[in-house]
Amino acid sequence: QVQLQESGPGLVKPSETLSLTCTVSGASINGYYWTWIRQSPDKGVEWIGYIYYSGATNYSPSLKSRVTISIDTSKNHFSLNLSSVTAADTAVYYCAGGVNRSGPWRDWGQGTLVTVSS
Amino acid sequence: EIVLTQSPATLSLSPGERATLSCRASQSVGSYLVWYQQKPGQAPRLLIYDASARATGIPARFSGSGSGTDFTLTISSLEPEDFAVYYCQQRNDWPLTFGGGTKVEI
């Protein structure tokens, strides 16, 4: 059974970079698409972007200028960097994986709350 | 981007009753519509994909229908564990988008 686990700071200061890692266990990271999604009361559920094991990426246009998703196949994990954060980036961040780049996503991490505050 | 509008926002029902949830897209998404269930403190759980295909392990009381811009998730007879928030997601066009959710409450 595939398990995903997000990790990273729960508190980030405004204007700094939010960095999260999703570690995949129970399956190889190779051959799948890996996605970041976030959820907040204000914006609801929002797709951030995905990375393929080859390194190909696709990002939401609304976040594209600030987002980088990377992958480390040797460590079986992938990462999210979101720069120049503001309070509007406060959300629960989920990682998810699947065989299709656009979902559906059967496998999800438990989610991690990231608060942007000084 | 494609906007998904879910209705009603809240559905108040009793166990054993039938639940009918709607998801309307601002433009056609073909059959590329997904339904998730989310309980407090948990990640969304995949229920239905491509409008009507049940995900592995999902009970038969959950069914999906529709195509184009109008979709429906039906729960034929509510079990206590079905009270949750339900989201639709379109995977036909970029960026991928989600609906605002329908809360099914007792």
Short mmCIF file of C-alpha atoms in Angstrom, two decimals:
data_model
loop_
_atom_site.label_atom_id
_atom_site.label_comp_id
_atom_site.label_asym_id
_atom_site.label_seq_id
_atom_site.Cartn_x
_atom_site.Cartn_y
_atom_site.Cartn_z
CA GLN A 1 0.00 0.00 0.00
CA VAL A 2 1.34 3.39 -1.01
CA GLN A 3 1.86 5.86 1.81
CA LEU A 4 2.72 9.54 1.48
CA GLN A 5 3.96 11.76 4.28
CA GLU A 6 4.41 15.51 4.15
CA SER A 7 7.10 17.16 6.24
CA GLY A 8 8.35 20.68 6.73
CA PRO A 9 7.96 23.79 8.87
CA GLY A 10 4.50 24.58 10.16
CA LEU A 11 5.24 28.28 10.42
CA VAL A 12 6.76 30.49 7.72
CA LYS A 13 7.35 34.24 7.85
CA PRO A 14 5.84 36.53 5.20
CA SER A 15 8.05 37.05 2.14
CA GLU A 16 10.02 33.87 2.87
CA THR A 17 9.90 30.52 1.05
CA LEU A 18 7.64 27.67 2.08
CA SER A 19 9.38 24.31 1.64
CA LEU A 20 7.71 20.93 2.05
CA THR A 21 8.78 17.38 1.23
CA CYS A 22 6.57 14.40 0.51
CA THR A 23 8.15 11.02 1.20
CA VAL A 24 6.68 8.06 -0.65
CA SER A 25 6.78 4.58 0.85
CA GLY A 26 5.35 1.28 -0.28
CA ALA A 27 5.99 2.04 -3.94
CA SER A 28 8.66 3.41 -6.21
CA ILE A 29 8.36 7.05 -7.13
CA ASN A 30 9.23 6.07 -10.70
CA GLY A 31 6.46 5.84 -13.26
CA TYR A 32 3.95 8.06 -11.48
CA TYR A 33 2.78 11.65 -11.30
CA TRP A 34 3.17 13.46 -7.99
CA THR A 35 0.96 16.37 -7.09
CA TRP A 36 0.65 19.13 -4.53
CA ILE A 37 -2.77 20.40 -3.48
CA ARG A 38 -3.69 22.86 -0.76
CA GLN A 39 -6.87 23.65 1.15
CA SER A 40 -7.88 26.78 3.00
CA PRO A 41 -11.20 28.19 4.23
CA ASP A 42 -10.84 31.19 1.90
CA LYS A 43 -9.80 29.49 -1.33
CA GLY A 44 -11.16 26.00 -0.86
CA VAL A 45 -9.27 23.13 -2.46
CA GLU A 46 -6.62 24.33 -4.90
CA TRP A 47 -4.38 22.37 -7.25
CA ILE A 48 -0.79 23.64 -7.11
CA GLY A 49 1.01 21.48 -9.64
CA TYR A 50 2.55 18.15 -10.45
CA ILE A 51 5.88 16.56 -11.29
CA TYR A 52 6.48 13.38 -13.25
CA TYR A 53 9.26 11.05 -12.17
CA SER A 54 11.18 12.21 -15.27
CA GLY A 55 11.16 15.75 -13.88
CA ALA A 56 8.47 17.22 -16.15
CA THR A 57 6.26 19.69 -14.32
CA ASN A 58 3.04 21.64 -14.72
CA TYR A 59 1.92 24.41 -12.39
CA SER A 60 -1.23 26.36 -11.68
CA PRO A 61 -1.05 29.68 -13.57
CA SER A 62 -2.02 31.57 -10.43
CA LEU A 63 1.06 30.25 -8.59
CA LYS A 64 3.45 29.56 -11.45
CA SER A 65 5.71 32.53 -10.81
CA ARG A 66 6.34 31.41 -7.22
CA VAL A 67 6.25 27.59 -7.35
CA THR A 68 8.91 24.99 -7.91
CA ILE A 69 8.28 21.27 -7.57
CA SER A 70 11.29 18.97 -7.64
CA ILE A 71 11.88 15.25 -7.29
CA ASP A 72 14.63 13.03 -5.90
CA THR A 73 14.10 9.50 -7.16
CA SER A 74 17.05 8.17 -5.15
CA LYS A 75 15.31 9.24 -1.94
CA ASN A 76 11.81 8.44 -3.17
CA HIS A 77 10.56 11.90 -2.35
CA PHE A 78 9.44 15.08 -4.03
CA SER A 79 9.31 18.64 -2.79
CA LEU A 80 7.40 21.91 -3.01
CA ASN A 81 8.92 25.36 -2.80
CA LEU A 82 6.62 28.38 -2.73
CA SER A 83 8.40 31.71 -2.60
CA SER A 84 7.36 35.16 -1.36
CA VAL A 85 4.57 33.80 0.78
CA THR A 86 1.82 35.90 2.32
CA ALA A 87 -0.97 35.16 4.75
CA ALA A 88 -3.06 34.04 1.76
CA ASP A 89 -0.76 31.01 1.44
CA THR A 90 -1.78 29.73 4.87
CA ALA A 91 -3.37 26.36 4.19
CA VAL A 92 -3.23 22.63 4.71
CA TYR A 93 -0.88 21.27 2.08
CA TYR A 94 -1.40 17.77 0.70
CA CYS A 95 0.73 15.62 -1.54
CA ALA A 96 -0.90 13.01 -3.73
CA GLY A 97 0.11 10.53 -6.40
CA GLY A 98 -1.34 8.68 -9.33
CA VAL A 99 -0.85 7.20 -12.75
CA ASN A 100 -2.46 10.15 -14.54
CA ARG A 101 -1.12 13.69 -14.49
CA SER A 102 -4.59 15.11 -13.90
CA GLY A 103 -5.82 12.65 -11.31
CA PRO A 104 -7.86 11.06 -9.97
CA TRP A 105 -5.77 10.72 -6.82
CA ARG A 106 -6.29 7.63 -4.73
CA ASP A 107 -3.18 8.06 -2.61
CA TRP A 108 -2.84 11.15 -0.41
CA GLY A 109 -0.67 12.30 2.44
CA GLN A 110 -2.36 13.22 5.70
CA GLY A 111 -1.79 16.91 5.04
CA THR A 112 0.27 19.46 6.91
CA LEU A 113 -0.85 22.87 8.09
CA VAL A 114 1.44 25.72 7.10
CA THR A 115 0.78 29.09 8.68
CA VAL A 116 2.31 32.26 7.26
CA SER A 117 2.85 34.74 10.06
CA SER A 118 5.55 36.91 11.53
CA GLU B 1 -10.30 28.23 -15.84
CA ILE B 2 -13.26 25.93 -15.37
CA VAL B 3 -15.41 26.83 -12.39
CA LEU B 4 -17.26 24.02 -10.62
CA THR B 5 -20.36 24.97 -8.67
CA GLN B 6 -21.67 22.48 -6.15
CA SER B 7 -25.17 22.52 -4.74
CA PRO B 8 -26.58 22.57 -2.23
CA ALA B 9 -23.90 23.88 0.09
CA THR B 10 -25.39 21.86 2.92
CA LEU B 11 -27.68 18.84 2.81
CA SER B 12 -29.43 17.86 6.04
CA LEU B 13 -30.60 14.26 5.98
CA SER B 14 -31.10 11.25 8.20
CA PRO B 15 -29.44 7.84 8.01
CA GLY B 16 -31.21 5.67 5.49
CA GLU B 17 -32.24 8.59 3.30
CA ARG B 18 -31.08 9.21 -0.26
CA ALA B 19 -28.60 12.00 -0.93
CA THR B 20 -28.34 13.76 -4.28
CA LEU B 21 -25.43 16.14 -4.78
CA SER B 22 -24.91 18.33 -7.83
CA CYS B 23 -21.80 19.65 -9.55
CA ARG B 24 -22.11 22.03 -12.48
CA ALA B 25 -19.17 23.06 -14.66
CA SER B 26 -18.79 26.45 -16.35
CA GLN B 27 -17.87 24.63 -19.57
CA SER B 28 -17.89 21.06 -20.72
CA VAL B 29 -15.50 18.67 -18.99
CA GLY B 30 -16.69 15.64 -20.96
CA SER B 31 -16.72 12.75 -18.50
CA TYR B 32 -13.59 13.87 -16.66
CA LEU B 33 -15.27 14.58 -13.36
CA VAL B 34 -14.14 13.15 -10.03
CA TRP B 35 -15.83 12.98 -6.63
CA TYR B 36 -14.07 12.94 -3.27
CA GLN B 37 -15.29 12.55 0.29
CA GLN B 38 -13.57 14.38 3.13
CA LYS B 39 -14.01 13.98 6.86
CA PRO B 40 -12.64 16.44 9.44
CA GLY B 41 -8.88 16.23 9.85
CA GLN B 42 -8.50 13.79 6.95
CA ALA B 43 -7.36 13.99 3.36
CA PRO B 44 -9.95 13.68 0.63
CA ARG B 45 -10.87 10.11 -0.27
CA LEU B 46 -11.45 9.13 -3.88
CA LEU B 47 -15.02 7.91 -4.50
CA ILE B 48 -15.88 8.23 -8.18
CA TYR B 49 -13.75 9.01 -11.22
CA ASP B 50 -14.60 9.77 -14.82
CA ALA B 51 -18.15 10.66 -13.77
CA SER B 52 -19.41 7.19 -12.94
CA ALA B 53 -16.62 4.72 -12.17
CA ARG B 54 -16.42 3.70 -8.51
CA ALA B 55 -12.94 3.62 -7.04
CA THR B 56 -11.63 0.41 -5.53
CA GLY B 57 -13.33 -0.43 -2.24
CA ILE B 58 -16.11 2.15 -2.53
CA PRO B 59 -19.53 0.76 -1.57
CA ALA B 60 -22.20 0.34 -4.24
CA ARG B 61 -24.48 2.87 -2.51
CA PHE B 62 -22.27 5.58 -4.05
CA SER B 63 -22.97 6.28 -7.70
CA GLY B 64 -22.09 9.05 -10.11
CA SER B 65 -23.71 10.21 -13.30
CA GLY B 66 -23.62 13.00 -15.85
CA SER B 67 -21.51 14.37 -18.63
CA GLY B 68 -20.65 17.70 -20.18
CA THR B 69 -21.51 20.31 -17.56
CA ASP B 70 -23.95 18.61 -15.18
CA PHE B 71 -23.01 15.85 -12.78
CA THR B 72 -24.64 14.11 -9.84
CA LEU B 73 -23.33 12.06 -6.94
CA THR B 74 -25.99 9.88 -5.36
CA ILE B 75 -25.77 8.05 -2.08
CA SER B 76 -28.67 5.63 -2.17
CA SER B 77 -29.07 5.08 1.57
CA LEU B 78 -26.97 7.12 3.96
CA GLU B 79 -24.87 5.28 6.50
CA PRO B 80 -23.61 7.08 9.62
CA GLU B 81 -20.08 7.17 8.19
CA ASP B 82 -21.27 8.99 5.05
CA PHE B 83 -21.84 12.30 6.83
CA ALA B 84 -18.96 14.35 5.47
CA VAL B 85 -18.05 16.97 2.88
CA TYR B 86 -18.05 15.99 -0.78
CA TYR B 87 -16.01 17.70 -3.49
CA CYS B 88 -16.04 17.41 -7.24
CA GLN B 89 -12.92 17.97 -9.34
CA GLN B 90 -12.53 18.33 -13.10
CA ARG B 91 -9.55 16.83 -14.83
CA ASN B 92 -10.42 17.81 -18.39
CA ASP B 93 -8.53 21.09 -18.61
CA TRP B 94 -5.74 23.04 -16.96
CA PRO B 95 -5.64 24.26 -14.31
CA LEU B 96 -7.36 21.43 -12.51
CA THR B 97 -10.14 22.79 -10.33
CA PHE B 98 -12.35 21.73 -7.47
CA GLY B 99 -15.86 22.65 -6.46
CA GLY B 100 -16.63 24.42 -3.21
CA GLY B 101 -18.02 21.30 -1.58
CA THR B 102 -21.35 20.01 -0.25
CA LYS B 103 -21.62 19.17 3.42
CA VAL B 104 -23.91 16.25 4.17
CA GLU B 105 -25.00 16.59 7.77
CA ILE B 106 -27.31 14.71 10.06
#
